mmCIF file of C-alpha atoms in Angstrom:
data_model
loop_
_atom_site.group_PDB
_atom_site.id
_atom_site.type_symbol
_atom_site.label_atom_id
_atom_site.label_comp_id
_atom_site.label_asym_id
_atom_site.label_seq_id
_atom_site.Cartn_x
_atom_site.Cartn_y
_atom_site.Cartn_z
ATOM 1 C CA UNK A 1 73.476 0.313 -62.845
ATOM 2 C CA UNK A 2 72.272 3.115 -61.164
ATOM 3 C CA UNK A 3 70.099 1.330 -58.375
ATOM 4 C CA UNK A 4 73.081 0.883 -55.778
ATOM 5 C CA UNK A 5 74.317 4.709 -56.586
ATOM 6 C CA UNK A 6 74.194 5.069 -52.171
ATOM 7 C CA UNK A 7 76.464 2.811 -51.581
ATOM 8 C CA UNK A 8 78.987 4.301 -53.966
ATOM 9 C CA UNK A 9 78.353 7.868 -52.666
ATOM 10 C CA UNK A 10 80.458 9.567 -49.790
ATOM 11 C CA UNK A 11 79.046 11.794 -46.484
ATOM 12 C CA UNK A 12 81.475 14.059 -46.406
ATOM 13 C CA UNK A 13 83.051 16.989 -48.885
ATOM 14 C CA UNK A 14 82.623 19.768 -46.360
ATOM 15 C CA UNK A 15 85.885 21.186 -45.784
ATOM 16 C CA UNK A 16 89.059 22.034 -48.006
ATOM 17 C CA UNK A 17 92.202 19.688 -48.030
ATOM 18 C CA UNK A 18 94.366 22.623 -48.259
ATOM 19 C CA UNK A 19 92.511 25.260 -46.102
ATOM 20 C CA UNK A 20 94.380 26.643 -42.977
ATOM 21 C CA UNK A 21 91.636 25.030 -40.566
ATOM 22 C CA UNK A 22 92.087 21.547 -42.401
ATOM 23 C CA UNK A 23 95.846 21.904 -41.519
ATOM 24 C CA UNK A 24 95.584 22.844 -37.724
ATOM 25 C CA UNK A 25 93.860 19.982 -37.611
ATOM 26 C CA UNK A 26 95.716 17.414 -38.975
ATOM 27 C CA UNK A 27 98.753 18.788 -36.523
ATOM 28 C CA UNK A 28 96.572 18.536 -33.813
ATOM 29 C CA UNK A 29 95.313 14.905 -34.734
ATOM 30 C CA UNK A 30 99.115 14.285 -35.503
ATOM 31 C CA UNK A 31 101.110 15.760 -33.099
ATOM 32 C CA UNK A 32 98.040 16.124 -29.407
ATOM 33 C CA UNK A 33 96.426 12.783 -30.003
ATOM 34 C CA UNK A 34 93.108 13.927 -31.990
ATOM 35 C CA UNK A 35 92.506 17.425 -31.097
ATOM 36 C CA UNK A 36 88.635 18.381 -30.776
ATOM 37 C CA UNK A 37 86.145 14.798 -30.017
ATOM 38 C CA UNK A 38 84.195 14.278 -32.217
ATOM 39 C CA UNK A 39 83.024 11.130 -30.809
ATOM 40 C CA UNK A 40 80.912 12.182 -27.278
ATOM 41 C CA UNK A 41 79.496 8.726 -24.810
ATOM 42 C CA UNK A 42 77.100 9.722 -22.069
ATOM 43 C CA UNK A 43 76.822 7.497 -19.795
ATOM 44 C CA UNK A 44 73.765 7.479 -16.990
ATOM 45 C CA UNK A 45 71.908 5.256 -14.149
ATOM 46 C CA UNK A 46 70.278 5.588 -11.172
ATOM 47 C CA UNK A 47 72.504 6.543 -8.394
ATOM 48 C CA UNK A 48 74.439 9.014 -10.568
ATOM 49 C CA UNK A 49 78.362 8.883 -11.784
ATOM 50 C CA UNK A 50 79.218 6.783 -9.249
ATOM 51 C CA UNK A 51 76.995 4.203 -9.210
ATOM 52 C CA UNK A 52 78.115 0.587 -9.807
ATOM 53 C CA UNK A 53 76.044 0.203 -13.282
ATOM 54 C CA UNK A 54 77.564 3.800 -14.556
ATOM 55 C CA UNK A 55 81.230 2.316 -13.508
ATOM 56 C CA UNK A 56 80.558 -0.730 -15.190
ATOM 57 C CA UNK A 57 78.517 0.512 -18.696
ATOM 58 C CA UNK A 58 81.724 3.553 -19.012
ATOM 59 C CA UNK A 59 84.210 0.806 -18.233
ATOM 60 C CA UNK A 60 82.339 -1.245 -21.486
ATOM 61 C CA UNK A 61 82.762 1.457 -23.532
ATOM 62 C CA UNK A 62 86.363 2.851 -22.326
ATOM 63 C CA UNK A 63 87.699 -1.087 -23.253
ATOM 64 C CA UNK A 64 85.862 -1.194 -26.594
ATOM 65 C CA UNK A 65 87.122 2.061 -27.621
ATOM 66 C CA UNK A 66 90.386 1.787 -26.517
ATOM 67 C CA UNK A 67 90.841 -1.532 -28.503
ATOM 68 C CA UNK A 68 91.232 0.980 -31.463
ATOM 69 C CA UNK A 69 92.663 3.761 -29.822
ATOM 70 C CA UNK A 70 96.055 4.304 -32.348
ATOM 71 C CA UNK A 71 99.761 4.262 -29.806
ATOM 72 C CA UNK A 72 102.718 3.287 -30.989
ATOM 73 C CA UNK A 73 102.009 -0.548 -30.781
ATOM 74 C CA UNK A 74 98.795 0.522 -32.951
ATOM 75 C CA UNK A 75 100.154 2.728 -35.230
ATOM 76 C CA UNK A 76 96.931 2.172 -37.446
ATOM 77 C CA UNK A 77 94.248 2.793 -34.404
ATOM 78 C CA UNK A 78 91.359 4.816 -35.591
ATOM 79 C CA UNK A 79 90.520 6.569 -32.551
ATOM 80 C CA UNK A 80 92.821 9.158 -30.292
ATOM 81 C CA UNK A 81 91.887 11.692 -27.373
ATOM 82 C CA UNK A 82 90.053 8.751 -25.549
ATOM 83 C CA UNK A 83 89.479 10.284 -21.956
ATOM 84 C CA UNK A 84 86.630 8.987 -19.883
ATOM 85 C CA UNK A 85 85.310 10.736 -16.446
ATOM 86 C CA UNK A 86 86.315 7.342 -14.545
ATOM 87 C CA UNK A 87 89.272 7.107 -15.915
ATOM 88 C CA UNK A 88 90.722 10.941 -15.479
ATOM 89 C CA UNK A 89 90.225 11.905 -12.210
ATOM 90 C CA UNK A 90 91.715 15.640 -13.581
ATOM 91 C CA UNK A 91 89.243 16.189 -16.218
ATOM 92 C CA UNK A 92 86.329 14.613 -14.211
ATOM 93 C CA UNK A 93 84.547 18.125 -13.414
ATOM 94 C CA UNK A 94 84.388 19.061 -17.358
ATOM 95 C CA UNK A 95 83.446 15.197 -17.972
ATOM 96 C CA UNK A 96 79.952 15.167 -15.922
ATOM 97 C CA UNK A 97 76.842 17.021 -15.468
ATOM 98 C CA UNK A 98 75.857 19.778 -12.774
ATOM 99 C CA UNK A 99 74.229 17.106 -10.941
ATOM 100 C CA UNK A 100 76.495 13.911 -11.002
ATOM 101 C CA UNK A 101 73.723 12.214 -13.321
ATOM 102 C CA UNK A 102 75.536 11.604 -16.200
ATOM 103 C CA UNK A 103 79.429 11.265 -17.340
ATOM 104 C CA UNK A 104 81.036 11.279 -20.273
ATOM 105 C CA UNK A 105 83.600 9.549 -22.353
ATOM 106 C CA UNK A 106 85.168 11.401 -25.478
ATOM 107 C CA UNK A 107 87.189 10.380 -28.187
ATOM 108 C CA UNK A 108 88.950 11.605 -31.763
ATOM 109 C CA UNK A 109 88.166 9.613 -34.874
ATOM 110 C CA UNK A 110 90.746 9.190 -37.110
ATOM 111 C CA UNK A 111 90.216 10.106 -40.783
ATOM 112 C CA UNK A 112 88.413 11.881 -43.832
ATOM 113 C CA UNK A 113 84.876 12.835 -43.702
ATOM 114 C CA UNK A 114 83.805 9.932 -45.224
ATOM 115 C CA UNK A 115 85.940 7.176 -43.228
ATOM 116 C CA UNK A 116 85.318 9.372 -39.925
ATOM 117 C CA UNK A 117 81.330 9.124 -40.276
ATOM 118 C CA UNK A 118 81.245 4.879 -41.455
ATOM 119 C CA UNK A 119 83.770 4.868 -38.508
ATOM 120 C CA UNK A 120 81.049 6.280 -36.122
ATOM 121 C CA UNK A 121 78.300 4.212 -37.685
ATOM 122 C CA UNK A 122 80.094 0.919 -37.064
ATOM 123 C CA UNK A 123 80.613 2.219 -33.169
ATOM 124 C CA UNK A 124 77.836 2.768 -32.262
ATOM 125 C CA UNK A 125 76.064 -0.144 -33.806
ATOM 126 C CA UNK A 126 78.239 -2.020 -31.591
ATOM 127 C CA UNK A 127 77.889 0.104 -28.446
ATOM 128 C CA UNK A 128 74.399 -0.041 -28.899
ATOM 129 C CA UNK A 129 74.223 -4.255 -29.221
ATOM 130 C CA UNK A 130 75.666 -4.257 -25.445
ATOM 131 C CA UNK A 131 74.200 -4.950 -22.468
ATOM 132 C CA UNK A 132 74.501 -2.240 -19.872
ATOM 133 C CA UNK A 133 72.048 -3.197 -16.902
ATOM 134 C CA UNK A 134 70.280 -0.323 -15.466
ATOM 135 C CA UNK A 135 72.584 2.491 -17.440
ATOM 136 C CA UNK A 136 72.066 4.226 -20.029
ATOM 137 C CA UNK A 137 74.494 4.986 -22.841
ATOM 138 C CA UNK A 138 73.581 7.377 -25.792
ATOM 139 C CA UNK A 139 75.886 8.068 -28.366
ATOM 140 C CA UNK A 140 76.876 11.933 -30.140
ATOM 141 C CA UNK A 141 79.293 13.990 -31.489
ATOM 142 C CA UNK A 142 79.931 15.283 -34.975
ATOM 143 C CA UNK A 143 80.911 12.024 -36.420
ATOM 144 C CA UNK A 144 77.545 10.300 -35.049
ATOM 145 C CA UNK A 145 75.234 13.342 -35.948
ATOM 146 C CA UNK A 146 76.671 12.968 -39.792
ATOM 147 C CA UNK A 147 76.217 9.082 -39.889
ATOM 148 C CA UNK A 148 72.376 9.641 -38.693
ATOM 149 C CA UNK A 149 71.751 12.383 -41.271
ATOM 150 C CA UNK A 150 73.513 10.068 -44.131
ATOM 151 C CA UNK A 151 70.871 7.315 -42.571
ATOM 152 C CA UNK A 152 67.965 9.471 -42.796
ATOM 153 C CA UNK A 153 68.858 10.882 -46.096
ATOM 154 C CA UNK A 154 68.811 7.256 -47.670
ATOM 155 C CA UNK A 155 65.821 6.317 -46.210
ATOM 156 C CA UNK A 156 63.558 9.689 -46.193
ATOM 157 C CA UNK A 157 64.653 9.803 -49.783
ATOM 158 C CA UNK A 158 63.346 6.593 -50.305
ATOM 159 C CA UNK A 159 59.646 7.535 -48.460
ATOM 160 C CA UNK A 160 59.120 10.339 -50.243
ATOM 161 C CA UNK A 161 59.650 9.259 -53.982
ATOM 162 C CA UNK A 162 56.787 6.840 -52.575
ATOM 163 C CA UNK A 163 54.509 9.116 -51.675
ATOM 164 C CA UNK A 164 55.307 11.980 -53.967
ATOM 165 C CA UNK A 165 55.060 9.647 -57.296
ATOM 166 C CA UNK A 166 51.497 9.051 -57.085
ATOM 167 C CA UNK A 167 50.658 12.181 -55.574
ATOM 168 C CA UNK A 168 52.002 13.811 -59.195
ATOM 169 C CA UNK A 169 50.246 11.602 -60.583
ATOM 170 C CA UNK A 170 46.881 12.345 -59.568
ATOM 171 C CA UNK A 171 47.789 15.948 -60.105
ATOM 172 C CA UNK A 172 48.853 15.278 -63.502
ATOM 173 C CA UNK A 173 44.938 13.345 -64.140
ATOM 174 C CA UNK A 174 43.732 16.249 -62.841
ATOM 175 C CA UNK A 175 45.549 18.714 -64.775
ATOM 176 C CA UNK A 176 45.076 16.598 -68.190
ATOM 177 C CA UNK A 177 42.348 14.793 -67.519
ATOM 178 C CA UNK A 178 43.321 11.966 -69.455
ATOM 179 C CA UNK A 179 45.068 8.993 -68.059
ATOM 180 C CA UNK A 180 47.609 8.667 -70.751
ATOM 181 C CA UNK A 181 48.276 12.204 -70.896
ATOM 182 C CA UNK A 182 48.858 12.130 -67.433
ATOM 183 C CA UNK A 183 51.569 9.292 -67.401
ATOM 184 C CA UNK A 184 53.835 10.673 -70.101
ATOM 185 C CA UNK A 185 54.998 13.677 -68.255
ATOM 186 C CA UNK A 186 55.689 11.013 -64.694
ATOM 187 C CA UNK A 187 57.452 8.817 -67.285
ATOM 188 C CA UNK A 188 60.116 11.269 -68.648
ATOM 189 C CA UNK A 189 60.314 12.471 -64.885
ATOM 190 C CA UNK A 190 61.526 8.751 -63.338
ATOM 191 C CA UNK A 191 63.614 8.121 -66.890
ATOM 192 C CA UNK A 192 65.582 11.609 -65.873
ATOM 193 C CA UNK A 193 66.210 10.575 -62.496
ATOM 194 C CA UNK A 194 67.271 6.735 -63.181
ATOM 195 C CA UNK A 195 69.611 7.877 -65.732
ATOM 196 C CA UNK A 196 70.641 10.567 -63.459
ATOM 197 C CA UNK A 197 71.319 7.679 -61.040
ATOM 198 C CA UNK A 198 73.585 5.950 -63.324
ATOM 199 C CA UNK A 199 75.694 9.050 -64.198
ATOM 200 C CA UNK A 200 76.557 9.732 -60.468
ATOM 201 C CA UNK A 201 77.683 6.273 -60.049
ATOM 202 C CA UNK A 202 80.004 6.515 -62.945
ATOM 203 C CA UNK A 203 81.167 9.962 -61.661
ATOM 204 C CA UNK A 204 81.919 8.483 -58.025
ATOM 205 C CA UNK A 205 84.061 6.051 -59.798
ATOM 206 C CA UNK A 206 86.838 8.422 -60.637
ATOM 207 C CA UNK A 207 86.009 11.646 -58.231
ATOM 208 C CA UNK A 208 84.071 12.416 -55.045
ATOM 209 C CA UNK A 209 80.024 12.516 -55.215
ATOM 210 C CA UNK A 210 78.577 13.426 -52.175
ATOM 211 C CA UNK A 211 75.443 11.458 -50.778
ATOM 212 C CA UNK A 212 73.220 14.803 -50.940
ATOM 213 C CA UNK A 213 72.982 14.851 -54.339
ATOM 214 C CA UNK A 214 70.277 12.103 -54.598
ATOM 215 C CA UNK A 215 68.144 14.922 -53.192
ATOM 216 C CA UNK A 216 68.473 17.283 -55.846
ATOM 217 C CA UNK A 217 68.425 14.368 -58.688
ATOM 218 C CA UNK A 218 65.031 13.419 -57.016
ATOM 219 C CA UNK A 219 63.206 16.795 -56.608
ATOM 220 C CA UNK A 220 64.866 18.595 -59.856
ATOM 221 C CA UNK A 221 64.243 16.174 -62.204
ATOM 222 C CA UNK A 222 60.679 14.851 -61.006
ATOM 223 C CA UNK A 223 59.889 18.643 -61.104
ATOM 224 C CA UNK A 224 61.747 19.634 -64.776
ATOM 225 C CA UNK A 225 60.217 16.363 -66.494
ATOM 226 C CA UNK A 226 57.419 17.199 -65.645
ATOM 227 C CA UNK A 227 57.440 21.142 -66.376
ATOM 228 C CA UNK A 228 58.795 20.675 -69.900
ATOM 229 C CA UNK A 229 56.216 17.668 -70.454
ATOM 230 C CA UNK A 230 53.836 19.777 -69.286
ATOM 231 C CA UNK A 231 54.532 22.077 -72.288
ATOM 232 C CA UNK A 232 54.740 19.945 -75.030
ATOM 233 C CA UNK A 233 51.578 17.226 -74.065
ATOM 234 C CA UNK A 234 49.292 20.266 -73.929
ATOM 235 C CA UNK A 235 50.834 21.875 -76.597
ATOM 236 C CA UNK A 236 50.233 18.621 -78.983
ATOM 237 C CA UNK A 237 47.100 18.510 -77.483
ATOM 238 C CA UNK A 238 45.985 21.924 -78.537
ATOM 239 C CA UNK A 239 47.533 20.835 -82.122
ATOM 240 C CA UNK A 240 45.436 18.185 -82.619
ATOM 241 C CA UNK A 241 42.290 19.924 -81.237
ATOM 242 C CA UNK A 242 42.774 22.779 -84.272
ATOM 243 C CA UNK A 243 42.632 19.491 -86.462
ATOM 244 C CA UNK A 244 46.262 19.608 -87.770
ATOM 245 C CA UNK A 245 47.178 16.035 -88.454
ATOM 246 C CA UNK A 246 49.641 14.283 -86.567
ATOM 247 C CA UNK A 247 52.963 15.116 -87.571
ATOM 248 C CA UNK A 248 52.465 18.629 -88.701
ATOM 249 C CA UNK A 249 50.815 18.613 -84.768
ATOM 250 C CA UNK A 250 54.288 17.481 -83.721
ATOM 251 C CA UNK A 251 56.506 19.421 -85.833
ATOM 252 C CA UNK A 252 54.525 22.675 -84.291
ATOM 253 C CA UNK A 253 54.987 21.251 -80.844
ATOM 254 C CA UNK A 254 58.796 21.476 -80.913
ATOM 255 C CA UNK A 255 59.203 24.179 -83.118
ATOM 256 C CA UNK A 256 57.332 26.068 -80.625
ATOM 257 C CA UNK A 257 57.149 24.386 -76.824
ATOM 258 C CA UNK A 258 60.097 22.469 -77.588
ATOM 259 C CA UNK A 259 62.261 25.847 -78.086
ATOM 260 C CA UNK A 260 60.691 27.082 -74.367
ATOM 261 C CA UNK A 261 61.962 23.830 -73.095
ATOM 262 C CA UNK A 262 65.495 23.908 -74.624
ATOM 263 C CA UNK A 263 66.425 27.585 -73.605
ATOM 264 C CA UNK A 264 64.603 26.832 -69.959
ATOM 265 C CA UNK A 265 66.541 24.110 -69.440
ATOM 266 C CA UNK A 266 70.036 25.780 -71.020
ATOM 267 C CA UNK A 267 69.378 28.446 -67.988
ATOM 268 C CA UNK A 268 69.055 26.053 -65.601
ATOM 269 C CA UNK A 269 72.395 24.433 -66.483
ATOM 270 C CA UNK A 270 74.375 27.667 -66.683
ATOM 271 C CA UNK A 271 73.242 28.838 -63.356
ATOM 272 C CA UNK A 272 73.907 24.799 -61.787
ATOM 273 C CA UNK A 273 77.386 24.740 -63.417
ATOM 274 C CA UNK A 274 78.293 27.515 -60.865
ATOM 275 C CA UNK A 275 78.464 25.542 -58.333
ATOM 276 C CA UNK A 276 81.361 23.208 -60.004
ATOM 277 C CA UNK A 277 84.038 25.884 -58.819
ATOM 278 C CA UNK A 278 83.586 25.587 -55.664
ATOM 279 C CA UNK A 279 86.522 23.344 -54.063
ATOM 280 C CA UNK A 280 84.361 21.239 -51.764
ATOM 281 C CA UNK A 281 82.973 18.265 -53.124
ATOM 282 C CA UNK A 282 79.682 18.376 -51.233
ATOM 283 C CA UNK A 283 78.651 21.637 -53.359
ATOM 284 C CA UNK A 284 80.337 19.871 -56.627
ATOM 285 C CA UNK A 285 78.460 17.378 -55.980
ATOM 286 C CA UNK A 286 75.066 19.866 -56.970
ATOM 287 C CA UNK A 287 76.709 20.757 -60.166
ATOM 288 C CA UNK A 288 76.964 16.740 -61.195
ATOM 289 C CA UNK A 289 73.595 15.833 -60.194
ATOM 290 C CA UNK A 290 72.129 19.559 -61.275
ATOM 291 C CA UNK A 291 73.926 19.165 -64.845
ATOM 292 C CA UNK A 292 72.620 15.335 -65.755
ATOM 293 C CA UNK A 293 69.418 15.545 -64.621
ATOM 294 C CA UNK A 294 68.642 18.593 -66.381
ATOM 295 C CA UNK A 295 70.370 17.213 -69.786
ATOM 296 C CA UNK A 296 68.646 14.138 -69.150
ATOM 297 C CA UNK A 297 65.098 15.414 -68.693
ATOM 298 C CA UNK A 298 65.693 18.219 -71.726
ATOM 299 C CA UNK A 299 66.810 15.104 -73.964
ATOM 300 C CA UNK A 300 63.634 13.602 -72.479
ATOM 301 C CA UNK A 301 61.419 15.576 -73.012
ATOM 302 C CA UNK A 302 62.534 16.725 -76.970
ATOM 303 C CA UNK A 303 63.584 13.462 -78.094
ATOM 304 C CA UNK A 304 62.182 10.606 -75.906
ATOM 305 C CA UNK A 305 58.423 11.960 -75.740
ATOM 306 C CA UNK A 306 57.916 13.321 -79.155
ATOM 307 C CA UNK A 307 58.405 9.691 -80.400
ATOM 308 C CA UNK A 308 56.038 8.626 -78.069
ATOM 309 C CA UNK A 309 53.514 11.171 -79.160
ATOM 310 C CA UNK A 310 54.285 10.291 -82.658
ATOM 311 C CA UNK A 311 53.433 5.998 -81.384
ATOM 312 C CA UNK A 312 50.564 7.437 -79.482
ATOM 313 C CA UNK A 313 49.160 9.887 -81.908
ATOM 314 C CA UNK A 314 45.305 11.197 -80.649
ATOM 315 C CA UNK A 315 44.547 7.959 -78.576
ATOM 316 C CA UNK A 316 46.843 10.682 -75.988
ATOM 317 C CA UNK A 317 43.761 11.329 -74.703
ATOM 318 C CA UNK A 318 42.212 8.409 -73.930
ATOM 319 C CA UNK A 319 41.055 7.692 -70.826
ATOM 320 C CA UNK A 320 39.517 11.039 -70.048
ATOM 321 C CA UNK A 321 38.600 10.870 -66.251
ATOM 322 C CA UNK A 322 37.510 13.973 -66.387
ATOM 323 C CA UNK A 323 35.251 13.064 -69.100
ATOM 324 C CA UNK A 324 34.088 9.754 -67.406
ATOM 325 C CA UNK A 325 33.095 12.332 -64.222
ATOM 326 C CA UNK A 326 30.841 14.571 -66.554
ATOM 327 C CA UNK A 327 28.821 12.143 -68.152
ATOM 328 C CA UNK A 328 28.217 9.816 -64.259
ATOM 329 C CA UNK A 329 27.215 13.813 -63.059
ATOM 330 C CA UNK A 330 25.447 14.301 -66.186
ATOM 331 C CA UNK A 331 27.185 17.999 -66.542
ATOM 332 C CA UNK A 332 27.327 19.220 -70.268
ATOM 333 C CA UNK A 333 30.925 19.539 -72.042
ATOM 334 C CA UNK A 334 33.393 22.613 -71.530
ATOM 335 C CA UNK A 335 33.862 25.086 -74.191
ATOM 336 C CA UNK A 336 36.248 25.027 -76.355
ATOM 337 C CA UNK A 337 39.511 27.459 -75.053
ATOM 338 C CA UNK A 338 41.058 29.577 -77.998
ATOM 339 C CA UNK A 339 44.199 29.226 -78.578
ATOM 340 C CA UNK A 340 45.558 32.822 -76.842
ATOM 341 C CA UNK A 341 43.837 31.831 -74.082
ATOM 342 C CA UNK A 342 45.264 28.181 -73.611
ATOM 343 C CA UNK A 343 48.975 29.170 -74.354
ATOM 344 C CA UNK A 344 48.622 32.084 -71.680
ATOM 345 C CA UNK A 345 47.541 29.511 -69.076
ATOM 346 C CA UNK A 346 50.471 27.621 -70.029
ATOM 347 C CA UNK A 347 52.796 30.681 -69.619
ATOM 348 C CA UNK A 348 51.067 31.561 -66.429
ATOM 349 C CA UNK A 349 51.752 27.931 -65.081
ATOM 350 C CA UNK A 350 55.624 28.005 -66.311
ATOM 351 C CA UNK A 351 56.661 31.394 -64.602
#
């Protein structure tokens, strides 16, 4: 359910519908035909402005744009404010550069943040499909900038849960040592931010959600999972090492960890919740995303992986690499830590 969250997920949330800016300009959109571009076509070729393969790539892009340009025929046109430097000879000097390389052609899109950057995106997907001979058109403005930022955020957040994934994972074999240790703490981690996932997409169905909040689902709850796992898996660990049997070994992990972890995590949700007041959806969005993926990886990690550890019992460390590595090197076993000593590590790695 939570997969196809994106797609469900708007760019915008940035200004205020009733904030004195928002209102000058809607009157200018309304009553001058768009007010500020936010939709900017440079056209180029060798030859300058006035060659015949500028004249002919701006006239491609004037007629395309203009198809949508909103008049009273078009009362539903998407685009207003469309003046090109071929087109109006009276704006031509602010329309081209110092040296006649390059003119422009600027436009207005019609709409909310959301519909004005998918507007863009469709634009210049289709501006970029034509064939322009030996000019060169490049596409910018506002509206374009936000569409390639919403592009990049899907995709870069994609790359790096690729890369960062196994990365913590080899840090967590390092840190435990043991392979099964090591995958309990990722496992709470990616449950957090799925479930996270799912939440925001049932949150977008009755109010805004802004796109950016995948990034905070992704780096907050990779990084809480793992911070309260941290805690208890070593804390169990330690349990069993004093020879307490299994359950007492759990019942002293979340009577002690486990009460770190709930009143860490309780701070972290006061201070997100903060951001909920604020009127723009972008920043609301932090609060949503902050609020369920810190619930989620708190339920997690004091209900999800103390039944695991309670299924697992001392085969939690199996699979010692670290182990494995001492006996191939022939190096003799570690002392044993006391307990002070391991639970002010622990505190040393939290803060």
């Amino acid at each position: 359910f939570g997969a196809p969250v994106s797609s469900h997920l708007k760019s915008g949330g940035f200004t205020v519908a009733d904030a004195e800016s928002t209102t000058a300009a809607n009157v200018l959109e309304a009553k001058f035909d768009g007010g500020s571009p936010n939709l900017i076509i440079q056209v180029s070729a060798p030859g300058g402005v006035t060659a015949p393969a500028a004249k002919a790539a701006a006239t491609q892009v004037y007629t395309y744009l203009n198809q949508m340009a909103r008049t009273p025929k078009n009362p539903d046109g998407t685009i207003g404010g469309l003046v090109s430097y071929w087109t109006n000879p009276k704006a031509n000097t602010a329309l081209t550069s110092k040296n006649h390389q390059a003119g422009l052609v600027v436009a207005h899109i019609f709409g909310d943040d959301n519909e004005v950057t998918n507007r863009a995106g469709t634009i210049v997907d289709h501006l970029n499909s034509l064939n322009y001979g030996n000019a060169q058109v490049i596409s910018g403005g506002s509206s374009v900038a936000y569409h390639q930022v919403n592009t990049s955020t899907r995709t870069d957040l994609t790359r790096a849960e690729m890369f960062s994934v196994p990365i913590t994972a080899v840090a967590l074999i390092l840190v435990f040592g043991s392979l099964i240790a090591a995958l309990l703490p990722l496992a709470v981690g990616l449950s957090a931010i799925v479930g996270t996932l799912a939440i925001l997409r049932g949150l977008a169905a009755v109010t805004d959600v802004s796109i950016y909040a995948l990034n905070m689902t992704t780096a907050l709850g990779l990084a809480l999972a793992i911070d309260y796992s941290l805690f208890l898996v070593s804390r169990y660990r330690e349990e069993l090492r004093k020879g307490v049997d299994d359950d007492q070994a759990l019942i002293n992990t979340v009577r002690t960890a486990g009460r770190t972890v709930l009143f860490s995590s309780l701070t972290v949700a006061l201070a997100l919740a903060a951001l909920a007041v604020f009127p723009m959806y972008f920043l609301r969005s932090f609060a949503y995303a902050g609020l369920a993926v810190v619930v989620l990886a708190a339920a997690a990690s004091l209900i999800v992986l103390p039944a695991i550890l309670k299924l697992v019992g001392p085969r939690v460390n199996s699979l010692d690499v670290r182990a494995m590595a001492r006996r191939l090197l022939g190096r003799p076993e570690p002392a044993p830590k006391r307990s002070e000593e391991h639970t002010s590590e622990l505190q040393s790695h939290h803060d």
